[in-house]
PDB file of C-alpha atoms in Angstrom:
ATOM      1  CA  THR K 658     136.088 111.599-128.000  1.00 49.00           C
ATOM      2  CA  GLN K 659     135.317 114.082-125.219  1.00 55.00           C
ATOM      3  CA  LEU K 660     131.910 113.646-123.633  1.00 80.00           C
ATOM      4  CA  LEU K 661     131.819 117.367-122.903  1.00 90.00           C
ATOM      5  CA  GLU K 662     132.675 119.574-125.862  1.00 93.00           C
ATOM      6  CA  GLN K 663     133.805 123.114-125.298  1.00 96.00           C
ATOM      7  CA  SER K 664     133.863 125.932-127.809  1.00 95.00           C
ATOM      8  CA  PRO K 665     135.820 127.765-128.845  1.00 96.00           C
ATOM      9  CA  GLN K 666     138.986 125.736-128.261  1.00 95.00           C
ATOM     10  CA  PHE K 667     141.130 128.854-128.325  1.00 96.00           C
ATOM     11  CA  LEU K 668     140.309 132.514-127.907  1.00 96.00           C
ATOM     12  CA  SER K 669     142.631 135.494-128.108  1.00 97.00           C
ATOM     13  CA  ILE K 670     141.087 138.864-127.272  1.00 96.00           C
ATOM     14  CA  GLN K 671     142.032 142.363-126.201  1.00 97.00           C
ATOM     15  CA  GLU K 672     141.687 143.606-122.657  1.00 97.00           C
ATOM     16  CA  GLY K 673     138.200 145.008-122.052  1.00 97.00           C
ATOM     17  CA  GLU K 674     136.375 142.747-124.506  1.00 97.00           C
ATOM     18  CA  ASN K 675     133.571 140.383-123.515  1.00 97.00           C
ATOM     19  CA  LEU K 676     133.528 136.681-124.318  1.00 97.00           C
ATOM     20  CA  THR K 677     131.442 133.548-123.873  1.00 98.00           C
ATOM     21  CA  VAL K 678     132.647 129.970-123.601  1.00 97.00           C
ATOM     22  CA  TYR K 679     130.241 127.102-124.222  1.00 97.00           C
ATOM     23  CA  CYS K 680     130.168 123.590-122.798  1.00 96.00           C
ATOM     24  CA  ASN K 681     127.858 121.055-124.451  1.00 95.00           C
ATOM     25  CA  SER K 682     127.037 117.415-123.870  1.00 91.00           C
ATOM     26  CA  SER K 683     124.473 114.855-124.924  1.00 88.00           C
ATOM     27  CA  SER K 684     124.397 113.561-121.345  1.00 87.00           C
ATOM     28  CA  VAL K 685     122.504 114.905-118.357  1.00 87.00           C
ATOM     29  CA  PHE K 686     124.603 115.736-115.314  1.00 87.00           C
ATOM     30  CA  SER K 687     123.519 116.196-111.709  1.00 85.00           C
ATOM     31  CA  SER K 688     125.882 119.156-111.406  1.00 87.00           C
ATOM     32  CA  LEU K 689     128.464 120.986-113.430  1.00 91.00           C
ATOM     33  CA  GLN K 690     131.628 122.751-112.360  1.00 94.00           C
ATOM     34  CA  TRP K 691     133.937 125.249-114.033  1.00 96.00           C
ATOM     35  CA  TYR K 692     137.669 125.235-113.328  1.00 96.00           C
ATOM     36  CA  ARG K 693     140.550 127.433-114.443  1.00 96.00           C
ATOM     37  CA  GLN K 694     144.031 126.026-114.943  1.00 95.00           C
ATOM     38  CA  GLU K 695     147.283 127.922-115.318  1.00 92.00           C
ATOM     39  CA  PRO K 696     150.464 126.426-116.810  1.00 88.00           C
ATOM     40  CA  GLY K 697     152.248 124.028-114.462  1.00 87.00           C
ATOM     41  CA  GLU K 698     149.385 123.936-111.990  1.00 91.00           C
ATOM     42  CA  GLY K 699     146.299 121.852-111.350  1.00 93.00           C
ATOM     43  CA  PRO K 700     142.795 123.153-112.126  1.00 95.00           C
ATOM     44  CA  VAL K 701     141.161 125.400-109.528  1.00 95.00           C
ATOM     45  CA  LEU K 702     137.405 125.483-108.985  1.00 93.00           C
ATOM     46  CA  LEU K 703     135.521 128.623-110.020  1.00 95.00           C
ATOM     47  CA  VAL K 704     131.896 127.599-109.496  1.00 93.00           C
ATOM     48  CA  THR K 705     129.443 124.708-109.158  1.00 91.00           C
ATOM     49  CA  VAL K 706     125.959 124.851-110.679  1.00 91.00           C
ATOM     50  CA  VAL K 707     123.359 122.309-109.671  1.00 88.00           C
ATOM     51  CA  THR K 708     119.886 123.378-110.738  1.00 87.00           C
ATOM     52  CA  GLY K 709     118.761 123.498-114.383  1.00 90.00           C
ATOM     53  CA  GLY K 710     118.558 127.135-115.485  1.00 92.00           C
ATOM     54  CA  GLU K 711     120.719 128.302-112.589  1.00 93.00           C
ATOM     55  CA  VAL K 712     122.788 131.458-113.081  1.00 95.00           C
ATOM     56  CA  LYS K 713     125.716 132.308-110.819  1.00 95.00           C
ATOM     57  CA  LYS K 714     127.851 135.418-110.869  1.00 95.00           C
ATOM     58  CA  LEU K 715     131.416 135.682-109.640  1.00 93.00           C
ATOM     59  CA  LYS K 716     132.553 139.299-110.098  1.00 95.00           C
ATOM     60  CA  ARG K 717     132.944 139.652-113.882  1.00 97.00           C
ATOM     61  CA  LEU K 718     132.175 135.988-114.577  1.00 97.00           C
ATOM     62  CA  THR K 719     128.618 134.736-115.177  1.00 97.00           C
ATOM     63  CA  PHE K 720     127.891 131.017-115.289  1.00 96.00           C
ATOM     64  CA  GLN K 721     124.695 129.428-116.537  1.00 96.00           C
ATOM     65  CA  PHE K 722     123.498 125.819-116.370  1.00 94.00           C
ATOM     66  CA  GLY K 723     121.142 124.781-119.147  1.00 93.00           C
ATOM     67  CA  ASP K 724     117.536 123.954-118.320  1.00 90.00           C
ATOM     68  CA  ALA K 725     118.071 120.318-119.321  1.00 90.00           C
ATOM     69  CA  ARG K 726     121.369 120.134-117.365  1.00 88.00           C
ATOM     70  CA  LYS K 727     123.277 119.114-120.486  1.00 90.00           C
ATOM     71  CA  ASP K 728     125.073 122.351-121.249  1.00 93.00           C
ATOM     72  CA  SER K 729     126.572 125.402-119.633  1.00 95.00           C
ATOM     73  CA  SER K 730     128.132 128.720-120.514  1.00 97.00           C
ATOM     74  CA  LEU K 731     130.690 131.044-119.003  1.00 97.00           C
ATOM     75  CA  HIS K 732     130.540 134.735-119.867  1.00 97.00           C
ATOM     76  CA  ILE K 733     133.371 137.094-118.946  1.00 97.00           C
ATOM     77  CA  THR K 734     132.753 140.819-119.013  1.00 97.00           C
ATOM     78  CA  ALA K 735     135.590 143.264-119.621  1.00 97.00           C
ATOM     79  CA  ALA K 736     138.302 140.599-119.745  1.00 97.00           C
ATOM     80  CA  GLN K 737     141.643 141.338-118.114  1.00 97.00           C
ATOM     81  CA  PRO K 738     145.098 139.816-118.699  1.00 96.00           C
ATOM     82  CA  GLY K 739     144.734 138.026-115.360  1.00 95.00           C
ATOM     83  CA  ASP K 740     141.850 136.023-116.851  1.00 96.00           C
ATOM     84  CA  THR K 741     144.298 134.253-119.171  1.00 96.00           C
ATOM     85  CA  GLY K 742     144.245 130.484-118.693  1.00 96.00           C
ATOM     86  CA  LEU K 743     142.631 127.187-119.619  1.00 96.00           C
ATOM     87  CA  TYR K 744     138.933 127.087-118.729  1.00 97.00           C
ATOM     88  CA  LEU K 745     137.474 123.654-118.114  1.00 97.00           C
ATOM     89  CA  CYS K 746     133.901 122.581-117.584  1.00 96.00           C
ATOM     90  CA  ALA K 747     133.336 119.327-115.714  1.00 94.00           C
ATOM     91  CA  GLY K 748     130.171 117.326-115.227  1.00 90.00           C
ATOM     92  CA  ALA K 749     129.483 115.233-112.154  1.00 84.00           C
ATOM     93  CA  GLY K 750     126.924 112.495-111.752  1.00 76.00           C
ATOM     94  CA  ASN K 751     126.367 111.469-115.368  1.00 75.00           C
ATOM     95  CA  MET K 752     122.748 110.356-115.402  1.00 70.00           C
ATOM     96  CA  ASP K 753     123.253 108.356-118.604  1.00 71.00           C
ATOM     97  CA  THR K 754     126.392 106.396-117.709  1.00 73.00           C
ATOM     98  CA  GLY K 755     126.093 106.443-113.925  1.00 71.00           C
ATOM     99  CA  ARG K 756     129.612 107.809-113.524  1.00 74.00           C
ATOM    100  CA  ARG K 757     129.894 109.852-110.355  1.00 74.00           C
ATOM    101  CA  ALA K 758     133.418 111.176-110.836  1.00 81.00           C
ATOM    102  CA  LEU K 759     133.969 114.412-112.703  1.00 88.00           C
ATOM    103  CA  THR K 760     134.196 114.227-116.483  1.00 90.00           C
ATOM    104  CA  PHE K 761     136.112 117.188-117.890  1.00 93.00           C
ATOM    105  CA  GLY K 762     135.511 119.013-121.119  1.00 94.00           C
ATOM    106  CA  SER K 763     138.059 119.527-123.858  1.00 91.00           C
ATOM    107  CA  GLY K 764     139.016 122.970-122.517  1.00 95.00           C
ATOM    108  CA  THR K 765     139.062 126.536-123.836  1.00 97.00           C
ATOM    109  CA  ARG K 766     142.377 128.339-123.824  1.00 96.00           C
ATOM    110  CA  LEU K 767     141.866 132.065-123.287  1.00 97.00           C
ATOM    111  CA  GLN K 768     144.524 134.655-123.918  1.00 97.00           C
ATOM    112  CA  VAL K 769     143.803 138.273-122.996  1.00 97.00           C
ATOM    113  CA  GLN K 770     146.205 140.763-124.524  1.00 96.00           C
ATOM    114  CA  PRO K 771     146.892 144.008-122.611  1.00 94.00           C
TER     115      PRO K 771
ATOM    116  CA  ASP T  94     151.502 123.304 -96.870  1.00 56.00           C
ATOM    117  CA  THR T  95     148.305 121.290 -96.475  1.00 76.00           C
ATOM    118  CA  GLY T  96     147.355 120.961-100.149  1.00 92.00           C
ATOM    119  CA  VAL T  97     147.535 117.890-102.384  1.00 96.00           C
ATOM    120  CA  SER T  98     151.114 116.882-103.039  1.00 96.00           C
ATOM    121  CA  GLN T  99     152.441 114.665-105.792  1.00 97.00           C
ATOM    122  CA  ASP T 100     155.796 113.018-106.247  1.00 97.00           C
ATOM    123  CA  PRO T 101     157.822 113.068-108.377  1.00 97.00           C
ATOM    124  CA  ARG T 102     156.981 116.267-110.250  1.00 96.00           C
ATOM    125  CA  HIS T 103     158.838 115.078-113.324  1.00 97.00           C
ATOM    126  CA  LYS T 104     159.827 111.613-114.492  1.00 97.00           C
ATOM    127  CA  ILE T 105     161.720 110.711-117.638  1.00 98.00           C
ATOM    128  CA  THR T 106     161.920 107.022-118.418  1.00 97.00           C
ATOM    129  CA  LYS T 107     162.685 104.674-121.261  1.00 97.00           C
ATOM    130  CA  ARG T 108     160.001 102.707-123.005  1.00 97.00           C
ATOM    131  CA  GLY T 109     159.336  99.419-121.253  1.00 97.00           C
ATOM    132  CA  GLN T 110     160.274 100.607-117.765  1.00 98.00           C
ATOM    133  CA  ASN T 111     157.861 100.739-114.835  1.00 98.00           C
ATOM    134  CA  VAL T 112     157.064 104.007-113.069  1.00 98.00           C
ATOM    135  CA  THR T 113     155.189 104.794-109.873  1.00 98.00           C
ATOM    136  CA  PHE T 114     153.626 108.083-108.812  1.00 98.00           C
ATOM    137  CA  ARG T 115     152.550 108.983-105.308  1.00 98.00           C
ATOM    138  CA  CYS T 116     149.786 111.305-104.186  1.00 98.00           C
ATOM    139  CA  ASP T 117     149.187 112.631-100.690  1.00 97.00           C
ATOM    140  CA  PRO T 118     145.700 114.137-100.478  1.00 96.00           C
ATOM    141  CA  ILE T 119     144.389 116.774 -98.091  1.00 94.00           C
ATOM    142  CA  SER T 120     144.271 114.862 -94.819  1.00 91.00           C
ATOM    143  CA  GLU T 121     140.567 115.151 -94.044  1.00 88.00           C
ATOM    144  CA  HIS T 122     139.454 114.266 -97.582  1.00 90.00           C
ATOM    145  CA  ASN T 123     138.035 110.775 -98.095  1.00 90.00           C
ATOM    146  CA  ARG T 124     137.972 110.802-101.919  1.00 91.00           C
ATOM    147  CA  LEU T 125     141.022 110.630-104.144  1.00 94.00           C
ATOM    148  CA  TYR T 126     141.080 110.860-107.940  1.00 94.00           C
ATOM    149  CA  TRP T 127     143.613 110.223-110.676  1.00 96.00           C
ATOM    150  CA  TYR T 128     143.409 112.019-114.025  1.00 96.00           C
ATOM    151  CA  ARG T 129     145.674 112.123-117.044  1.00 96.00           C
ATOM    152  CA  GLN T 130     146.128 115.296-119.077  1.00 96.00           C
ATOM    153  CA  THR T 131     147.900 115.809-122.384  1.00 94.00           C
ATOM    154  CA  LEU T 132     148.937 119.182-123.734  1.00 87.00           C
ATOM    155  CA  GLY T 133     146.010 121.442-124.602  1.00 82.00           C
ATOM    156  CA  GLN T 134     143.372 118.921-123.519  1.00 90.00           C
ATOM    157  CA  GLY T 135     141.132 118.582-120.507  1.00 93.00           C
ATOM    158  CA  PRO T 136     141.968 116.001-117.824  1.00 95.00           C
ATOM    159  CA  GLU T 137     140.819 112.445-118.579  1.00 93.00           C
ATOM    160  CA  PHE T 138     139.414 110.436-115.685  1.00 92.00           C
ATOM    161  CA  LEU T 139     141.373 107.331-114.707  1.00 94.00           C
ATOM    162  CA  THR T 140     140.055 106.172-111.344  1.00 94.00           C
ATOM    163  CA  TYR T 141     138.828 107.268-107.945  1.00 91.00           C
ATOM    164  CA  PHE T 142     138.780 105.972-104.387  1.00 92.00           C
ATOM    165  CA  GLN T 143     136.475 106.600-101.481  1.00 89.00           C
ATOM    166  CA  ASN T 144     138.624 105.809 -98.471  1.00 90.00           C
ATOM    167  CA  GLU T 145     140.464 102.615 -99.490  1.00 91.00           C
ATOM    168  CA  ALA T 146     137.775 101.368-101.897  1.00 91.00           C
ATOM    169  CA  GLN T 147     138.359 101.871-105.617  1.00 91.00           C
ATOM    170  CA  LEU T 148     134.873 102.797-106.777  1.00 88.00           C
ATOM    171  CA  GLU T 149     135.307 103.645-110.457  1.00 87.00           C
ATOM    172  CA  LYS T 150     137.856 102.868-113.148  1.00 89.00           C
ATOM    173  CA  SER T 151     137.997 104.231-116.659  1.00 88.00           C
ATOM    174  CA  ARG T 152     138.514 102.070-119.718  1.00 84.00           C
ATOM    175  CA  LEU T 153     141.700 104.128-120.115  1.00 77.00           C
ATOM    176  CA  LEU T 154     143.078 102.261-117.116  1.00 80.00           C
ATOM    177  CA  SER T 155     144.484  99.319-119.036  1.00 82.00           C
ATOM    178  CA  ASP T 156     146.020  96.260-117.416  1.00 89.00           C
ATOM    179  CA  ARG T 157     149.363  98.092-117.387  1.00 94.00           C
ATOM    180  CA  PHE T 158     147.954 100.670-114.980  1.00 95.00           C
ATOM    181  CA  SER T 159     147.197  99.967-111.343  1.00 94.00           C
ATOM    182  CA  ALA T 160     146.224 102.300-108.538  1.00 96.00           C
ATOM    183  CA  GLU T 161     146.107 101.630-104.831  1.00 95.00           C
ATOM    184  CA  ARG T 162     145.095 103.452-101.691  1.00 95.00           C
ATOM    185  CA  PRO T 163     145.845 100.814 -99.079  1.00 90.00           C
ATOM    186  CA  LYS T 164     145.072 102.731 -95.898  1.00 87.00           C
ATOM    187  CA  GLY T 165     142.693 105.304 -97.265  1.00 85.00           C
ATOM    188  CA  SER T 166     145.318 108.034 -97.112  1.00 91.00           C
ATOM    189  CA  PHE T 167     148.032 108.337 -99.774  1.00 96.00           C
ATOM    190  CA  SER T 168     147.680 106.639-103.163  1.00 97.00           C
ATOM    191  CA  THR T 169     150.060 105.252-105.757  1.00 97.00           C
ATOM    192  CA  LEU T 170     149.600 104.955-109.507  1.00 97.00           C
ATOM    193  CA  GLU T 171     151.881 102.450-111.213  1.00 97.00           C
ATOM    194  CA  ILE T 172     152.399 102.128-114.945  1.00 97.00           C
ATOM    195  CA  GLN T 173     154.094  98.945-116.088  1.00 96.00           C
ATOM    196  CA  ARG T 174     155.958  98.532-119.381  1.00 97.00           C
ATOM    197  CA  THR T 175     155.582 102.190-120.272  1.00 97.00           C
ATOM    198  CA  GLU T 176     154.852 103.217-123.841  1.00 96.00           C
ATOM    199  CA  GLN T 177     155.461 106.559-125.538  1.00 96.00           C
ATOM    200  CA  GLY T 178     151.701 107.155-125.557  1.00 94.00           C
ATOM    201  CA  ASP T 179     151.773 107.192-121.761  1.00 96.00           C
ATOM    202  CA  SER T 180     153.619 110.523-121.836  1.00 97.00           C
ATOM    203  CA  ALA T 181     151.309 112.982-120.088  1.00 96.00           C
ATOM    204  CA  MET T 182     150.692 114.918-116.906  1.00 97.00           C
ATOM    205  CA  TYR T 183     149.206 112.690-114.206  1.00 98.00           C
ATOM    206  CA  LEU T 184     147.013 114.718-111.885  1.00 97.00           C
ATOM    207  CA  CYS T 185     145.795 113.698-108.465  1.00 97.00           C
ATOM    208  CA  ALA T 186     142.897 115.395-106.713  1.00 95.00           C
ATOM    209  CA  SER T 187     141.045 114.936-103.449  1.00 93.00           C
ATOM    210  CA  SER T 188     137.654 115.949-102.124  1.00 90.00           C
ATOM    211  CA  MET T 189     135.347 115.491 -99.204  1.00 85.00           C
ATOM    212  CA  GLY T 190     132.857 113.088-100.694  1.00 70.00           C
ATOM    213  CA  LEU T 191     129.315 112.532 -99.579  1.00 64.00           C
ATOM    214  CA  ALA T 192     127.770 109.103 -99.174  1.00 55.00           C
ATOM    215  CA  ILE T 193     128.584 106.612-101.909  1.00 51.00           C
ATOM    216  CA  GLY T 194     125.070 106.759-103.336  1.00 50.00           C
ATOM    217  CA  ILE T 195     125.120 110.517-103.814  1.00 51.00           C
ATOM    218  CA  MET T 196     125.748 111.580-107.412  1.00 53.00           C
ATOM    219  CA  ASN T 197     127.037 115.082-106.771  1.00 58.00           C
ATOM    220  CA  THR T 198     130.669 115.694-106.027  1.00 65.00           C
ATOM    221  CA  GLY T 199     132.219 118.483-104.038  1.00 77.00           C
ATOM    222  CA  GLU T 200     135.130 120.682-105.045  1.00 86.00           C
ATOM    223  CA  LEU T 201     138.180 118.808-106.261  1.00 90.00           C
ATOM    224  CA  PHE T 202     141.514 120.076-105.020  1.00 93.00           C
ATOM    225  CA  PHE T 203     144.279 119.211-107.441  1.00 95.00           C
ATOM    226  CA  GLY T 204     147.970 118.701-106.959  1.00 96.00           C
ATOM    227  CA  GLU T 205     150.491 120.203-109.361  1.00 94.00           C
ATOM    228  CA  GLY T 206     150.806 116.918-111.217  1.00 96.00           C
ATOM    229  CA  SER T 207     153.527 114.461-112.150  1.00 97.00           C
ATOM    230  CA  ARG T 208     154.795 114.913-115.682  1.00 97.00           C
ATOM    231  CA  LEU T 209     155.845 111.674-117.356  1.00 98.00           C
ATOM    232  CA  THR T 210     158.018 111.579-120.459  1.00 97.00           C
ATOM    233  CA  VAL T 211     158.593 108.185-122.054  1.00 97.00           C
ATOM    234  CA  LEU T 212     161.511 108.109-124.481  1.00 96.00           C
TER     235      LEU T 212
END
C-alpha cells in the first residue's frame, strides 16, 4: 500500500489541453517534491514545496502544497508532447512515522498526443 | 560525467543466486539512497546512508538484502538467494543532506538504475 496516492494513475490527452494530477496522503510531511521520470532514466526533480498553502510556478506547471501539508497538486497548462512521462510526488520528513527519507507516490503516467 | 553512476545496468540471474549492485554517488554528496521500482509504480524506499552510517531501513529490506557504504563514498546493495519477486529496477540516488536531526531533504539526484531479472 502506497502511503502517497496519486490520481489519476494514467492520463492520455491531446496537445494543448490542461490537466491536474493529485497527490494525497493521511500523513503530514515537512516538505513535498515532484519528480518526472522518463523511460530508462531516474526521476528528475521539478520542484520542492515546503510551506502549507504554498504555490510554485515553473513555466506551464503550477504546484500547490495543501494547507495541512498532507496533499499536493500539479497543474499543467497547454500540455505538450514533451510533457509525456511519469510524474511522481514524494514526501520528506513524515511527521507521523518519523521517516526522513523521501517516500514516493504511486505515480501518474501522462501521455500527450500531438 | 559527474552524475550518479550505477553498475551493472542490467543483470539477469537464476533464482537462488546472489547479486551485488554498486552505486557511485556525486562526490560531494553525503547522503546515499537505495530505492526499488517495479514497472508502472513509484520507487519504494529501501535504505539510506549519511556518510557511512546507515540511518534508515525499510521493512522491505529483508534479511536477504544488505547495503553497505564502508568509506562514505560508493555503496553496494547485495541480494542473497534471489527470488523472482526481486525482479525490479534498483535505483540509487544521492543528495547533500543537512544535519541528521533536520527533517527536510534536498534534491535527490538519481542514477539510471540497475535492472534485475530473476529467472
